[in-house]
Coordinates of N, CA and C in Angstrom, one line a residue:
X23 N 19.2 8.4 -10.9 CA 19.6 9.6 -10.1 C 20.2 10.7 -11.0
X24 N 21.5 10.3 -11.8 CA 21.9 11.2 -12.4 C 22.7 12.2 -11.5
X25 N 23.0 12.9 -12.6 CA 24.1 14.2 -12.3 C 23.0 15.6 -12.2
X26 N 23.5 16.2 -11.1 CA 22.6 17.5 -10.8 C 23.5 18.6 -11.0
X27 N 23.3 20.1 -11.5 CA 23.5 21.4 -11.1 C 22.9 21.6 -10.1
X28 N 23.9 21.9 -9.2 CA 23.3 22.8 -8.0 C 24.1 24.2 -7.2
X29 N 23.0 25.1 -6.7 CA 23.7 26.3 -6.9 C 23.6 26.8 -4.9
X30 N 24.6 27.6 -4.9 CA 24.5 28.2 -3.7 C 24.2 29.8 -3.3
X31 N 23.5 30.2 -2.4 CA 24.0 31.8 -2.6 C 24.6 32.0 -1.0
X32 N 25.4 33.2 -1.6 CA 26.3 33.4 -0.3 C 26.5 35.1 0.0
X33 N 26.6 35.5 1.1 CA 26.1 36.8 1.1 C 27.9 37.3 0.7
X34 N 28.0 38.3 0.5 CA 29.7 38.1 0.3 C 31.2 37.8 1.2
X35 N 30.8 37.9 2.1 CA 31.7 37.8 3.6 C 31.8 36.7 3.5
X36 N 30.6 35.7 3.3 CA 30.3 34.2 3.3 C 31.4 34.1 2.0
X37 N 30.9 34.3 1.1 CA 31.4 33.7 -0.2 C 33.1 33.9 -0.2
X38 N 33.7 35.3 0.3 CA 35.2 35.5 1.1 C 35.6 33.9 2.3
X39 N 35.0 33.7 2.6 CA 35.0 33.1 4.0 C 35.4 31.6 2.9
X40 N 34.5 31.4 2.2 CA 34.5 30.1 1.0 C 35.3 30.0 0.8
X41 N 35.9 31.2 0.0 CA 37.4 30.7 -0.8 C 38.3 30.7 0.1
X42 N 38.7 31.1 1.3 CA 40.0 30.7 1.7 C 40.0 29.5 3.1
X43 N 38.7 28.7 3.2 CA 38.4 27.9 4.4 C 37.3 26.9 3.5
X44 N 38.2 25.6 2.6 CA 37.1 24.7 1.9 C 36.3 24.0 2.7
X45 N 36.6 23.6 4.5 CA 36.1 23.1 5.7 C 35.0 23.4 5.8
X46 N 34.7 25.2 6.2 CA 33.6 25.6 6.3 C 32.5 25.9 5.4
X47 N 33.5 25.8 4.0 CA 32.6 25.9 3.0 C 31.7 24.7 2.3
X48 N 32.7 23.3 2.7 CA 31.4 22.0 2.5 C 30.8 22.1 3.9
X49 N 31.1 22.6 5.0 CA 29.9 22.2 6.2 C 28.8 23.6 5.9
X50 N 28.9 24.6 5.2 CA 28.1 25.3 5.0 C 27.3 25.2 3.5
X51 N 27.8 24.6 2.9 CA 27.0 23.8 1.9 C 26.0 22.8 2.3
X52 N 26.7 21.9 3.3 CA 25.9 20.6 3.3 C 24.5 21.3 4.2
X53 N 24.8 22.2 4.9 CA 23.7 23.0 5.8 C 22.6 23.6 4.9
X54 N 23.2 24.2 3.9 CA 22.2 24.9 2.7 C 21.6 24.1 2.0
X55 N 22.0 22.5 1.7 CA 21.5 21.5 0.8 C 20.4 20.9 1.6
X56 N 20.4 20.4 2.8 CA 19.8 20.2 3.8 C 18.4 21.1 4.0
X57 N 18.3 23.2 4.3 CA 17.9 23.5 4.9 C 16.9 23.1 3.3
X58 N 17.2 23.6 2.0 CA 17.0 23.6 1.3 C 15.4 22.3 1.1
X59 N 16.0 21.3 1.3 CA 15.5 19.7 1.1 C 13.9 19.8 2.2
X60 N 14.6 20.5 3.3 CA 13.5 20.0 4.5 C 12.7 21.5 3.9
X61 N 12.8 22.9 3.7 CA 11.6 23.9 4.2 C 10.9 23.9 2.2
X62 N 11.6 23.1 1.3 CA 11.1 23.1 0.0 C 10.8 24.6 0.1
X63 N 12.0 25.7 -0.1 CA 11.6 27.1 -0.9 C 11.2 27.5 -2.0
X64 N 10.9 28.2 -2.6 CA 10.7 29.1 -3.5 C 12.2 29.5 -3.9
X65 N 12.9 29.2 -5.6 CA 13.8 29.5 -6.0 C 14.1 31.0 -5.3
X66 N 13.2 32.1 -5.5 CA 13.8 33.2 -4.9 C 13.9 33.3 -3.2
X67 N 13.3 32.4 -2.5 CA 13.9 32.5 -0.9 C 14.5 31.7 -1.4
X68 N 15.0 30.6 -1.9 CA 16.2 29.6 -1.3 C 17.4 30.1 -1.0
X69 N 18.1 29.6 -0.1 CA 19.4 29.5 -0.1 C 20.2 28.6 -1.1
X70 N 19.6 27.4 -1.8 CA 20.4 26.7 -2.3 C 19.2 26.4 -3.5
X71 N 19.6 25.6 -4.2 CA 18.7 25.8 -5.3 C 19.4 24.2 -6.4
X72 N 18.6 23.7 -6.8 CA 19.2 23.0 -8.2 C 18.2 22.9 -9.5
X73 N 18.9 22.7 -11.2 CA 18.2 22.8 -11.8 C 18.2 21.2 -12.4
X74 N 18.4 20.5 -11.1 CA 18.3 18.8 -11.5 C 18.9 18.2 -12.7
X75 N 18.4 17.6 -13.7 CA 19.3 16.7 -14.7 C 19.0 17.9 -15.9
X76 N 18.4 19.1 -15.9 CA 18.0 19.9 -17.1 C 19.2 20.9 -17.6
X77 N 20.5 20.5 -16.4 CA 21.6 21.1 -17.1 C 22.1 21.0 -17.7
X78 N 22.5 20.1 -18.4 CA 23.0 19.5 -19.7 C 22.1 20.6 -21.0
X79 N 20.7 20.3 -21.1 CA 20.2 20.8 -22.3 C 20.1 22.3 -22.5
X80 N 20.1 22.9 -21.3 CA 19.8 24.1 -20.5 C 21.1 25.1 -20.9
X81 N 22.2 24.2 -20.3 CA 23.8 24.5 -20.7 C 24.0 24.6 -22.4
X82 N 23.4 24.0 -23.1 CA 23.3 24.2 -24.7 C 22.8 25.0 -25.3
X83 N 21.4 25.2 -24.7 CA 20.9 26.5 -24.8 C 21.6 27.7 -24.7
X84 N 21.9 28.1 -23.5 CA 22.7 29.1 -23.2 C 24.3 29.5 -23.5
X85 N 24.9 28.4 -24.6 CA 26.2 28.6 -25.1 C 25.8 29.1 -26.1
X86 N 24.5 28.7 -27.2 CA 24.8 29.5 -28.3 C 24.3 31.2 -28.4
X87 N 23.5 31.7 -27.1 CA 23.2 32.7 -26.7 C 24.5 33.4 -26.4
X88 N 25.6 33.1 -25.8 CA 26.9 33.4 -25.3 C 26.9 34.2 -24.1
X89 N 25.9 33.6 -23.5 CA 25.6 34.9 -22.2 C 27.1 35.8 -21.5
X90 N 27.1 36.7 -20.7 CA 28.5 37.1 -20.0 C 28.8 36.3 -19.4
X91 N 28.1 35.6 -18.5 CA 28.6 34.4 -17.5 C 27.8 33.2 -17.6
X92 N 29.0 32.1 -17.5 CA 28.2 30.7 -17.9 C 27.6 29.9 -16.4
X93 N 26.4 30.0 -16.5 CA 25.9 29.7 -15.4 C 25.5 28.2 -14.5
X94 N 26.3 27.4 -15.8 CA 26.5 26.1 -15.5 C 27.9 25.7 -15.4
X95 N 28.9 26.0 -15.8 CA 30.3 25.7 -15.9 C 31.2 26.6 -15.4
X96 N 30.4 28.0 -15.9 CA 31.4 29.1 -15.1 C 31.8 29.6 -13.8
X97 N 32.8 30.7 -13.1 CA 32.8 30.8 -12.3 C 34.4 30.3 -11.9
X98 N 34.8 30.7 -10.6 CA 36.4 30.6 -10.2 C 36.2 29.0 -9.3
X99 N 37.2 28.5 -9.6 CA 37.5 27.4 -9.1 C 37.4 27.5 -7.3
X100 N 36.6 26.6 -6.4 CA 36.9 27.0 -5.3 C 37.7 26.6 -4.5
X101 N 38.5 25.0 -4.9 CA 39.4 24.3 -4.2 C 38.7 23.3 -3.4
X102 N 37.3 23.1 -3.7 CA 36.4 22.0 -3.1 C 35.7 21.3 -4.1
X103 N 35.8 20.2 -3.9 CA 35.2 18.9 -4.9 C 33.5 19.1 -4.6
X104 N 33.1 19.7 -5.9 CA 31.3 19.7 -5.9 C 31.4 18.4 -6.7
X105 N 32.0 17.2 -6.6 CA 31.1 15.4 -7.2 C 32.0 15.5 -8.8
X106 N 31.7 16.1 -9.9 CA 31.8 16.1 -10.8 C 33.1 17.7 -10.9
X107 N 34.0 17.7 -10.9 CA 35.1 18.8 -10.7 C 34.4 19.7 -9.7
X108 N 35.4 21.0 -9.8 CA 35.5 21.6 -8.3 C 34.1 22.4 -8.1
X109 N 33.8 22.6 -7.4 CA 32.9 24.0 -6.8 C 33.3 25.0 -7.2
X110 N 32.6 26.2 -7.9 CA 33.0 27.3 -8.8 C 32.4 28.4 -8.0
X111 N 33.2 29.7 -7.9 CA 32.3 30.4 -7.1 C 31.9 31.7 -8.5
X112 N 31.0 32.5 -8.1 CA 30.1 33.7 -9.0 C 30.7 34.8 -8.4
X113 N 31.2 36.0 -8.0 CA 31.5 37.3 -7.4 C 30.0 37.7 -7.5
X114 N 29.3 38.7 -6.5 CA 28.4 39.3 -7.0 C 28.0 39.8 -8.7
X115 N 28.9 40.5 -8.9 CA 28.9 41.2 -10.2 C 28.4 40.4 -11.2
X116 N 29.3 38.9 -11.0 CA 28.9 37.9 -12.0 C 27.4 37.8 -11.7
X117 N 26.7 37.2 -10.8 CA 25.9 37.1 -10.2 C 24.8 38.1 -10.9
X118 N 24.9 39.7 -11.0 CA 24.4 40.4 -11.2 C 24.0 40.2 -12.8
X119 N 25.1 40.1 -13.9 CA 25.2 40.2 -15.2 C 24.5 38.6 -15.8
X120 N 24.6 37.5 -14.8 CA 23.6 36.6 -15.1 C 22.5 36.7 -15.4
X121 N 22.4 37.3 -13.8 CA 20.6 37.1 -13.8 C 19.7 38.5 -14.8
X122 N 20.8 39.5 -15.2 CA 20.5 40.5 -15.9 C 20.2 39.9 -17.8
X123 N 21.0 38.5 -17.7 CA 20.8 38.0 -19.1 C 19.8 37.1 -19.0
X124 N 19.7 36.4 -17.9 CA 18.6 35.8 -18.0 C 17.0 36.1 -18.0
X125 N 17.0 37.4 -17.2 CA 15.7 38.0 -16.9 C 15.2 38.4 -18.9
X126 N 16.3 39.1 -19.2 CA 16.4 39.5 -20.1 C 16.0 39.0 -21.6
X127 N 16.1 37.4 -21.4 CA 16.5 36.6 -22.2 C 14.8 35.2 -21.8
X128 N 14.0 36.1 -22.1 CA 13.0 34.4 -22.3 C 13.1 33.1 -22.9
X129 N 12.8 32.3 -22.2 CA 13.3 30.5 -22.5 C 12.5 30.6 -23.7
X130 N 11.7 31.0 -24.5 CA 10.8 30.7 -25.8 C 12.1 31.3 -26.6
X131 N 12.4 32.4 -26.1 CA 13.7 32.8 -27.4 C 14.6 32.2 -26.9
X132 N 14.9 31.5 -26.1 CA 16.5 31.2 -25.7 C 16.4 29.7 -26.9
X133 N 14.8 28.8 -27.0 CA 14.7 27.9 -27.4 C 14.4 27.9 -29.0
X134 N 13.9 29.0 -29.0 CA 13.6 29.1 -30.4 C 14.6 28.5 -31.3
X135 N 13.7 27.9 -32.6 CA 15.1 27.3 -33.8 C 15.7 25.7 -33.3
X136 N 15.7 25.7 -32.2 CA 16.3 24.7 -31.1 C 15.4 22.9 -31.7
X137 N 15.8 22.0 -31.8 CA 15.3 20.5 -31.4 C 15.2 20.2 -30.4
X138 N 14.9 20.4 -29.6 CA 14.6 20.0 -28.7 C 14.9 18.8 -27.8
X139 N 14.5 18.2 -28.5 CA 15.4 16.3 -28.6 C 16.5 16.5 -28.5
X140 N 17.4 17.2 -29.5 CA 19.0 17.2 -29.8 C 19.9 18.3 -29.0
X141 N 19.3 18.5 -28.2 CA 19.9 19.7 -27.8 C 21.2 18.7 -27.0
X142 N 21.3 17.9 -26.2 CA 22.6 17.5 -25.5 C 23.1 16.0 -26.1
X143 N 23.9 16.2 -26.9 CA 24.5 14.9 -27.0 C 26.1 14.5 -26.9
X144 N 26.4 15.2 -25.9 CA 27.7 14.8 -25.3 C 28.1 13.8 -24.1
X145 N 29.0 13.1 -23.9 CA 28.7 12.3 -22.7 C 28.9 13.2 -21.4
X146 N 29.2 14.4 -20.9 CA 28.5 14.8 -19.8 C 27.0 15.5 -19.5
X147 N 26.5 15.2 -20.9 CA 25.3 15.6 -20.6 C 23.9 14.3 -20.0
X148 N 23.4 14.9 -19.5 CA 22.1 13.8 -19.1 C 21.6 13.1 -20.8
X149 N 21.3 11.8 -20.3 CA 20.4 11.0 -20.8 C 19.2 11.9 -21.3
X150 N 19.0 11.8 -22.8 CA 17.5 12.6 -23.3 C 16.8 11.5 -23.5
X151 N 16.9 10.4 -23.0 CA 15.6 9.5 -23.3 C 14.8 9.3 -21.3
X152 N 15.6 10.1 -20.7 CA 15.5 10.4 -19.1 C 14.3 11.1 -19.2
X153 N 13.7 12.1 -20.1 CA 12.7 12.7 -20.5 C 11.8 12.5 -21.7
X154 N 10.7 12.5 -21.4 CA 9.7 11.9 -23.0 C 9.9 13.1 -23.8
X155 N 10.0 13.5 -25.2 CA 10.6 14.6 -26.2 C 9.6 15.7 -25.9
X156 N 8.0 15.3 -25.7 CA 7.5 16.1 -25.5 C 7.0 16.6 -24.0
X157 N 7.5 16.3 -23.1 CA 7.8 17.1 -21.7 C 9.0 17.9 -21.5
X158 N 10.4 17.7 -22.4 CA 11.6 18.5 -22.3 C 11.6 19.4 -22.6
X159 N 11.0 20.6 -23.5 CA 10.8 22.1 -23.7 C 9.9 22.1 -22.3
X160 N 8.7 21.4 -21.7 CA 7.9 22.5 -20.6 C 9.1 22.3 -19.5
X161 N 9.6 21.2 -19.3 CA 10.3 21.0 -18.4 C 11.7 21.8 -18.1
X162 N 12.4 21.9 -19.3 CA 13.3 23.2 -19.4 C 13.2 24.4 -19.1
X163 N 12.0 24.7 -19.5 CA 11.5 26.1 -19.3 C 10.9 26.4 -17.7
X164 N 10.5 25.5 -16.9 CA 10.4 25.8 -15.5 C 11.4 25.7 -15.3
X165 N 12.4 25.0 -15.1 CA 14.1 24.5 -14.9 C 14.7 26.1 -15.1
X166 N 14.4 26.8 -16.2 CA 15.2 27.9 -16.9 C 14.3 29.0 -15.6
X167 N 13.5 29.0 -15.7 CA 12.7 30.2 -15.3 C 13.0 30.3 -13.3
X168 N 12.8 28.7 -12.9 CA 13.8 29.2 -11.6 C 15.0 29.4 -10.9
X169 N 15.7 29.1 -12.2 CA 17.2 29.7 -12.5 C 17.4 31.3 -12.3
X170 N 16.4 31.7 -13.0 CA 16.5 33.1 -13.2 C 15.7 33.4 -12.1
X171 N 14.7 33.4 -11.7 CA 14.8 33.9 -10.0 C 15.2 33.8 -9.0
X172 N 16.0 32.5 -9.2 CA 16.9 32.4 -7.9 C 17.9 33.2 -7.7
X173 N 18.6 33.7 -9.4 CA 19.9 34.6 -9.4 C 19.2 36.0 -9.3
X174 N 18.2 36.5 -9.9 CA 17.6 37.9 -9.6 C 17.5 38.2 -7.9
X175 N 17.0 37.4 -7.0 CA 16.8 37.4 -6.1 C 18.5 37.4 -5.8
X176 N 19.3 36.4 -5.8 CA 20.7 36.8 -5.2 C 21.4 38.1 -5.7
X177 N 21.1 38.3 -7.0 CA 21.6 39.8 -7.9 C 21.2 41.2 -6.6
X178 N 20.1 40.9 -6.6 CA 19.1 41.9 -5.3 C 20.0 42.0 -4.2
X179 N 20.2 40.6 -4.4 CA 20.5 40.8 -2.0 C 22.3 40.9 -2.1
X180 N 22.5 41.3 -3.7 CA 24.4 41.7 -3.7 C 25.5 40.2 -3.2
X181 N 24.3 38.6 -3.6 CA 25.2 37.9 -3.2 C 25.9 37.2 -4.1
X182 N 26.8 36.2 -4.3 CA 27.7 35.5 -4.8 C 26.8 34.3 -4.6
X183 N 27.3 33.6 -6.1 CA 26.9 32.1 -5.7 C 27.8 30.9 -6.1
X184 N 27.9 29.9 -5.5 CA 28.5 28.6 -5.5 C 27.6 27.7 -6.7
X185 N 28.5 26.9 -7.6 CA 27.9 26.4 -8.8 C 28.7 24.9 -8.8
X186 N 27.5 23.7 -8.5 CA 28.7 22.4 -8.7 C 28.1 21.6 -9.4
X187 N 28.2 20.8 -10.3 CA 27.8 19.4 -10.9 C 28.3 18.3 -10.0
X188 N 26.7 17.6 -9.4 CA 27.2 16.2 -8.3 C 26.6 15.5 -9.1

């Protein structure tokens, strides 16, 4: 199974509504994980979105880039347990300056230089023998690429999003 990134978007009232009511904000999670599972969207319709066990390598990637916001770790504390520390929330803006670095930022250059194999070897990272050496660059790069339209798409619609490792 492993440990997943998974992300939420929240229009902003919602994402206000988050931080000060953790109640409604895991029953409005668990609703978004759910709608998510049953109608299988498209990273840019989803409501909820994850980039499965590819955050660990993904997350390495994008530290030595130094993007504005960290799109795996970053983000305000929200006072709700997402599995692996709290639920983090995005403000729009953040939201905006992600997806503005990501769009910006192609997974061929984000990877370039990179081993591919070696990219995570810390213990909160996933298992790299979880992937054969030569499926983890294609498999990163869909991982990376519906990252970045899920947050374009939320950048668009002015929303905030929810970031947790379960």
């Amino acid at each position: 199974m492993g440990i997943h990134c998974e992300y939420a978007r929240l229009a902003a009232a919602d994402l206000d509504r988050a931080r000060s009511d953790a109640a409604w904000a895991a029953e409005h999670l668990d609703t978004l994980a759910e709608e998510w599972v049953e109608l299988d969207l498209e990273p840019e319709r989803a409501r909820y979105f994850s980039v499965g066990r590819a955050w660990g390598p993904l997350h390495a990637l994008l530290r030595e880039r130094e993007p504005a916001v960290d799109v795996v770790h970053g983000g305000t504390p929200l006072g709700l347990d997402g599995g692996l520390g709290p639920v983090r929330s995005l403000a729009p803006d953040e939201v905006r300056r992600a997806a503005d670095f990501l769009s910006s930022t192609p997974f061929a250059r984000l990877a370039d230089g990179y081993d591919m194999t070696q990219l995570c070897d810390s213990e909160g990272c996933p298992d790299p023998a979880e992937h054969l050496a030569e499926e983890r660059p294609q498999v990163l790069g869909e991982r990376y690429d519906e990252l970045r339209r899920f947050c374009t798409a939320a950048a668009e619609a002015g929303d905030g999003v929810l970031l947790m490792l379960n």
